[in-house]
Short mmCIF file of C-alpha atoms and ligand atoms in Angstrom, two decimals:
data_model
loop_
_atom_site.label_atom_id
_atom_site.label_comp_id
_atom_site.label_asym_id
_atom_site.label_seq_id
_atom_site.Cartn_x
_atom_site.Cartn_y
_atom_site.Cartn_z
CA MET A 1 46.20 7.61 -42.74
CA HIS A 2 48.13 10.12 -40.74
CA GLU A 3 48.13 8.14 -37.51
CA ASN A 4 49.87 5.18 -39.16
CA LYS A 5 52.43 7.50 -40.66
CA VAL A 6 53.14 8.96 -37.23
CA THR A 7 53.32 5.51 -35.64
CA ARG A 8 55.88 4.31 -38.16
CA GLU A 9 57.99 7.41 -37.84
CA ALA A 10 57.99 7.70 -34.07
CA PRO A 11 59.35 4.60 -32.32
CA LEU A 12 58.60 4.71 -28.62
CA GLU A 13 61.95 4.11 -27.03
CA ALA A 14 62.74 4.17 -23.36
CA THR A 15 64.70 7.29 -22.52
CA SER A 16 65.15 9.76 -19.67
CA PRO A 17 62.78 12.53 -18.56
CA PHE A 18 65.86 14.69 -18.09
CA VAL A 19 66.53 14.80 -21.81
CA LEU A 20 65.59 18.15 -23.34
CA ARG A 21 62.96 17.60 -26.02
CA VAL A 22 61.72 20.25 -28.38
CA ASP A 23 59.25 20.24 -31.28
CA LEU A 24 59.04 16.46 -31.80
CA GLY A 25 55.34 16.76 -32.61
CA LYS A 26 55.45 20.10 -34.39
CA ASP A 27 54.72 18.64 -37.82
CA VAL A 28 51.50 17.01 -36.70
CA PRO A 29 48.67 19.05 -38.27
CA GLU A 30 46.61 21.09 -35.82
CA THR A 31 43.44 19.25 -36.86
CA ASP A 32 45.07 15.94 -35.96
CA VAL A 33 46.10 17.33 -32.60
CA ARG A 34 42.52 18.37 -31.92
CA THR A 35 41.22 14.97 -33.01
CA ALA A 36 43.76 13.19 -30.83
CA LEU A 37 42.85 15.26 -27.81
CA GLY A 38 39.19 14.77 -28.57
CA ASN A 39 39.12 10.99 -28.72
CA GLY A 40 42.39 9.94 -27.10
CA ASP A 41 43.45 7.69 -29.95
CA MET A 42 46.74 9.54 -30.08
CA GLY A 43 48.80 11.17 -27.38
CA PHE A 44 52.03 13.10 -27.03
CA LEU A 45 54.79 11.66 -24.88
CA HIS A 46 57.94 13.44 -23.80
CA SER A 47 59.63 10.16 -22.97
CA PHE A 48 59.05 6.62 -21.87
CA THR A 49 61.18 5.12 -19.12
CA THR A 50 61.44 1.69 -17.57
CA GLY A 51 62.70 0.47 -14.23
CA SER A 52 61.64 3.44 -12.10
CA ALA A 53 61.43 2.70 -8.38
CA VAL A 54 60.24 6.17 -7.37
CA ASP A 55 57.06 6.70 -9.36
CA GLY A 56 54.61 4.46 -7.56
CA PRO A 57 54.56 1.00 -5.98
CA GLY A 58 57.20 -1.50 -7.10
CA VAL A 59 59.09 -1.06 -10.34
CA ARG A 60 57.33 1.10 -12.91
CA VAL A 61 57.15 1.83 -16.58
CA VAL A 62 56.60 5.58 -16.78
CA ALA A 63 55.03 7.43 -19.70
CA TRP A 64 55.82 11.15 -19.45
CA THR A 65 53.20 13.20 -21.27
CA THR A 66 53.66 16.67 -22.69
CA GLY A 67 51.43 19.62 -21.98
CA CYS A 68 50.96 21.39 -18.66
CA MET A 69 48.69 24.28 -17.67
CA TRP A 70 50.88 25.29 -14.71
CA ARG A 71 54.21 27.07 -14.65
CA CYS A 72 55.77 25.99 -11.36
CA ARG A 73 58.88 27.98 -10.63
CA TYR A 74 60.76 24.84 -9.64
CA CYS A 75 59.56 22.64 -12.52
CA HIS A 76 62.42 20.41 -13.64
CA ASN A 77 60.75 19.54 -16.93
CA PRO A 78 59.69 22.84 -18.55
CA ASP A 79 60.10 21.20 -21.96
CA THR A 80 57.00 19.16 -21.11
CA TRP A 81 54.84 22.29 -20.90
CA THR A 82 54.22 22.37 -24.66
CA LEU A 83 52.24 19.56 -26.22
CA SER A 84 54.15 19.65 -29.49
CA ASN A 85 57.43 18.93 -27.71
CA GLY A 86 56.23 15.34 -27.36
CA ILE A 87 56.42 12.31 -29.62
CA PRO A 88 53.02 11.68 -31.21
CA VAL A 89 52.09 8.08 -30.50
CA SER A 90 48.93 6.11 -31.17
CA ILE A 91 47.17 4.42 -28.30
CA ALA A 92 47.75 1.08 -30.05
CA LYS A 93 51.50 1.69 -30.20
CA ALA A 94 51.67 2.80 -26.57
CA ALA A 95 49.72 -0.26 -25.43
CA GLU A 96 51.88 -2.56 -27.56
CA GLU A 97 55.04 -1.11 -26.01
CA LEU A 98 53.62 -1.45 -22.52
CA GLY A 99 52.70 -5.06 -23.23
CA LYS A 100 56.38 -5.94 -23.63
CA TYR A 101 56.86 -5.29 -19.92
CA ARG A 102 53.71 -6.88 -18.54
CA HIS A 103 55.32 -10.01 -17.08
CA GLY A 104 58.28 -8.16 -15.57
CA LEU A 105 56.00 -5.60 -13.99
CA LYS A 106 53.94 -8.30 -12.33
CA ILE A 107 57.02 -10.06 -10.99
CA MET A 108 58.30 -6.79 -9.56
CA SER A 109 54.90 -5.78 -8.13
CA GLY A 110 55.04 -2.70 -10.31
CA GLY A 111 52.91 -1.19 -13.01
CA LEU A 112 52.35 1.74 -15.32
CA THR A 113 52.67 5.32 -14.14
CA ILE A 114 51.61 8.19 -16.35
CA SER A 115 53.32 11.41 -15.37
CA GLY A 116 54.26 14.61 -17.14
CA GLY A 117 53.88 17.44 -17.79
CA GLU A 118 50.33 17.15 -16.65
CA PRO A 119 48.69 13.92 -17.85
CA LEU A 120 45.14 15.24 -17.55
CA MET A 121 45.88 17.71 -20.35
CA GLN A 122 45.43 14.55 -22.48
CA HIS A 123 42.92 12.83 -20.25
CA ARG A 124 41.22 10.76 -22.96
CA PHE A 125 44.51 9.25 -24.13
CA VAL A 126 45.53 8.66 -20.53
CA VAL A 127 42.30 6.89 -19.63
CA LYS A 128 42.53 4.70 -22.74
CA LEU A 129 46.10 3.72 -21.89
CA MET A 130 45.12 3.02 -18.28
CA ARG A 131 42.29 0.79 -19.45
CA ALA A 132 44.62 -1.04 -21.83
CA ALA A 133 47.04 -1.57 -18.93
CA ARG A 134 44.28 -2.88 -16.71
CA GLU A 135 43.23 -5.36 -19.40
CA MET A 136 46.79 -6.69 -19.27
CA GLY A 137 46.55 -6.99 -15.49
CA ILE A 138 48.94 -4.08 -14.96
CA HIS A 139 48.58 -1.76 -11.94
CA THR A 140 47.94 1.86 -12.93
CA THR A 141 49.06 5.12 -11.37
CA ILE A 142 48.72 8.70 -12.48
CA GLU A 143 50.91 11.52 -11.23
CA THR A 144 48.95 14.74 -11.51
CA ASN A 145 48.51 18.22 -10.11
CA GLY A 146 44.78 17.46 -10.02
CA PHE A 147 43.77 20.75 -11.64
CA TYR A 148 41.78 18.96 -14.34
CA GLY A 149 40.53 16.17 -12.09
CA ALA A 150 36.94 17.11 -12.92
CA ARG A 151 37.59 15.96 -16.49
CA LEU A 152 37.60 12.36 -15.26
CA THR A 153 34.28 10.62 -14.89
CA ASP A 154 33.72 8.19 -12.05
CA GLU A 155 34.04 5.43 -14.64
CA ASP A 156 37.40 6.86 -15.74
CA LEU A 157 38.60 6.80 -12.14
CA GLU A 158 37.87 3.08 -12.00
CA ALA A 159 40.79 2.56 -14.41
CA ILE A 160 43.25 4.29 -12.06
CA ASP A 161 44.51 2.29 -9.09
CA LEU A 162 46.50 5.08 -7.47
CA VAL A 163 46.65 8.86 -7.77
CA MET A 164 49.92 10.56 -6.91
CA LEU A 165 48.72 14.07 -6.23
CA GLY A 166 51.09 17.02 -6.21
CA ILE A 167 50.20 19.59 -3.58
CA LYS A 168 52.66 22.40 -4.10
CA ILE A 169 51.95 24.85 -1.30
CA TRP A 170 49.00 25.49 1.02
CA ASP A 171 48.47 29.27 1.05
CA PRO A 172 46.19 30.10 -1.92
CA GLU A 173 47.93 33.33 -2.82
CA ARG A 174 51.38 31.77 -2.72
CA HIS A 175 50.04 28.84 -4.71
CA LYS A 176 49.06 31.25 -7.45
CA GLN A 177 52.48 32.88 -7.35
CA LEU A 178 54.27 29.52 -7.44
CA THR A 179 52.21 27.74 -10.10
CA GLY A 180 50.24 30.44 -11.88
CA GLU A 181 46.93 28.81 -10.95
CA GLU A 182 44.45 28.31 -8.10
CA ILE A 183 44.76 25.47 -5.60
CA ASP A 184 41.00 24.86 -5.21
CA PRO A 185 40.51 22.40 -8.14
CA THR A 186 43.35 20.25 -6.77
CA LEU A 187 41.77 20.14 -3.33
CA ALA A 188 38.34 19.41 -4.81
CA PHE A 189 39.82 16.46 -6.73
CA ALA A 190 41.44 15.16 -3.55
CA ARG A 191 38.11 15.35 -1.70
CA ARG A 192 36.37 13.53 -4.53
CA LEU A 193 38.95 10.75 -4.43
CA ALA A 194 38.50 10.55 -0.68
CA ALA A 195 34.72 10.30 -1.02
CA GLY A 196 35.23 7.38 -3.41
CA ARG A 197 37.86 5.83 -1.10
CA ARG A 198 40.41 5.89 -3.87
CA PRO A 199 44.02 5.89 -2.61
CA ILE A 200 46.26 8.93 -2.87
CA TRP A 201 49.97 9.42 -2.40
CA VAL A 202 50.65 13.10 -1.84
CA ARG A 203 53.78 14.51 -3.42
CA PHE A 204 55.30 17.65 -1.96
CA VAL A 205 58.48 19.31 -3.22
CA LEU A 206 60.50 21.03 -0.52
CA VAL A 207 62.17 24.15 -1.88
CA PRO A 208 64.22 26.19 0.61
CA GLY A 209 62.85 29.71 0.93
CA LEU A 210 59.80 28.87 -1.19
CA THR A 211 57.84 25.92 0.22
CA ASP A 212 59.62 25.29 3.53
CA ASP A 213 57.37 27.34 5.82
CA LEU A 214 56.40 24.83 8.52
CA GLU A 215 53.02 26.46 9.16
CA ASP A 216 52.22 26.19 5.47
CA ILE A 217 53.34 22.55 5.38
CA ALA A 218 51.13 21.93 8.42
CA GLY A 219 48.17 23.17 6.36
CA ILE A 220 48.84 20.51 3.72
CA ALA A 221 49.37 17.90 6.42
CA ARG A 222 46.07 18.66 8.17
CA PHE A 223 44.17 18.57 4.90
CA ALA A 224 45.79 15.31 3.80
CA ALA A 225 45.25 13.63 7.16
CA GLU A 226 41.57 14.59 7.24
CA LEU A 227 40.96 13.05 3.82
CA GLY A 228 41.43 9.55 5.22
CA ASN A 229 42.65 8.05 1.93
CA VAL A 230 46.24 9.34 1.85
CA GLU A 231 48.46 6.30 2.14
CA ARG A 232 51.73 8.18 2.20
CA VAL A 233 53.39 11.52 1.60
CA ASP A 234 56.51 11.74 -0.52
CA VAL A 235 58.57 14.75 0.52
CA LEU A 236 60.84 15.41 -2.44
CA PRO A 237 63.94 17.58 -2.16
CA PHE A 238 64.29 20.41 -4.66
CA HIS A 239 67.18 19.93 -7.09
CA GLN A 240 68.76 21.78 -9.97
CA LEU A 241 68.64 19.00 -12.58
CA GLY A 242 66.16 20.91 -14.72
CA ARG A 243 67.93 24.24 -14.61
CA PHE A 244 69.67 23.78 -17.96
CA LYS A 245 66.30 23.27 -19.63
CA TRP A 246 65.03 26.65 -18.46
CA GLU A 247 68.17 28.26 -19.82
CA ARG A 248 68.11 26.39 -23.14
CA LEU A 249 64.43 27.21 -23.61
CA GLY A 250 65.12 30.89 -22.95
CA LEU A 251 62.89 30.92 -19.86
CA GLN A 252 63.55 33.04 -16.82
CA TYR A 253 64.65 30.77 -13.99
CA THR A 254 64.33 32.36 -10.57
CA LEU A 255 65.79 29.64 -8.37
CA GLY A 256 69.36 29.56 -9.62
CA GLU A 257 70.75 30.47 -6.20
CA VAL A 258 68.70 27.94 -4.25
CA ASP A 259 70.46 24.91 -2.80
CA PRO A 260 68.75 21.58 -2.21
CA PRO A 261 67.29 21.32 1.32
CA SER A 262 69.53 19.95 4.06
CA ALA A 263 68.76 16.61 5.70
CA GLU A 264 67.68 18.55 8.79
CA VAL A 265 65.17 20.67 6.87
CA MET A 266 63.84 17.55 5.11
CA GLU A 267 63.36 15.87 8.47
CA GLN A 268 61.53 18.91 9.86
CA ALA A 269 59.08 18.82 6.98
CA CYS A 270 58.59 15.07 7.27
CA SER A 271 57.94 15.36 11.00
CA VAL A 272 55.13 17.86 10.33
CA PHE A 273 53.40 15.25 8.17
CA ARG A 274 54.10 12.47 10.65
CA GLU A 275 52.69 14.51 13.53
CA ALA A 276 49.46 14.77 11.55
CA GLY A 277 49.39 10.95 11.44
CA LEU A 278 50.69 10.47 7.90
CA ASN A 279 53.41 8.16 6.59
CA THR A 280 56.32 9.94 4.92
CA PHE A 281 58.98 8.71 2.59
S1 SF4 B 301 52.58 20.84 -12.50
FE1 SF4 B 301 54.44 19.59 -12.79
S2 SF4 B 301 54.92 19.69 -14.99
FE2 SF4 B 301 53.45 21.33 -14.54
S3 SF4 B 301 54.73 23.12 -14.19
FE3 SF4 B 301 54.32 22.20 -12.19
S4 SF4 B 301 56.06 20.81 -11.80
FE4 SF4 B 301 56.07 21.31 -14.02
#
């Protein structure tokens, strides 16, 4: 059976999301890809890291999925955009690997985070892995842009303890220019999570000259504060760690001249969120 073949040939080893990965799943037949996406018994992972302290509460195991429907100009993992750049891995293999860390994760008040790419491109695999984690008593977090939030049923959401929701920019037109897509589905997902009292951590990347307009940030802050379920806002400084990937992939990178934000600019952005009554980190 193909899945067993893939599982034997693709050991799931902890590595770094900053490693450039290309075509690791390219030999998986298209029909198998469709089946995997259809039932979630197989997924595609860019990498699998352990010991992260910045991807959710406590210390996390992070599964980085491949596939994303957005094209954010500041994306530091453009090699995750294509599904076939990932390692094909069966749900059984992923759960088995996760199980190795279950005791350590509990001791360190951590859990599993599924990030990407955009995890909801493979929502059935993601939900199955979340459920497997839950059965092991492991806390579950998803880091998502929320665009495909409507793919998750209310029952699916029960398997996710925390949603880390990326809100990129407030102005709808600039959102389209920055990501290639509309902001409305993300906001609708946030409102749905709020209605179900499911916790959110908002993630906002501060890019000088692109997302640092304080009025625009205030729009995100007002929205997040009104939801009532946003536990914290992570303001993340733009960096150039992914630049080499754009260049190696032959993609046009438009932010080559942009420096990371200064401490002062970071503080200004954080204070906008704090003034709206939100916790920032
Ligand atoms: S949503 Fe995330 S993975 Fe997708 S393009 Fe934007 S930054 Fe990259």
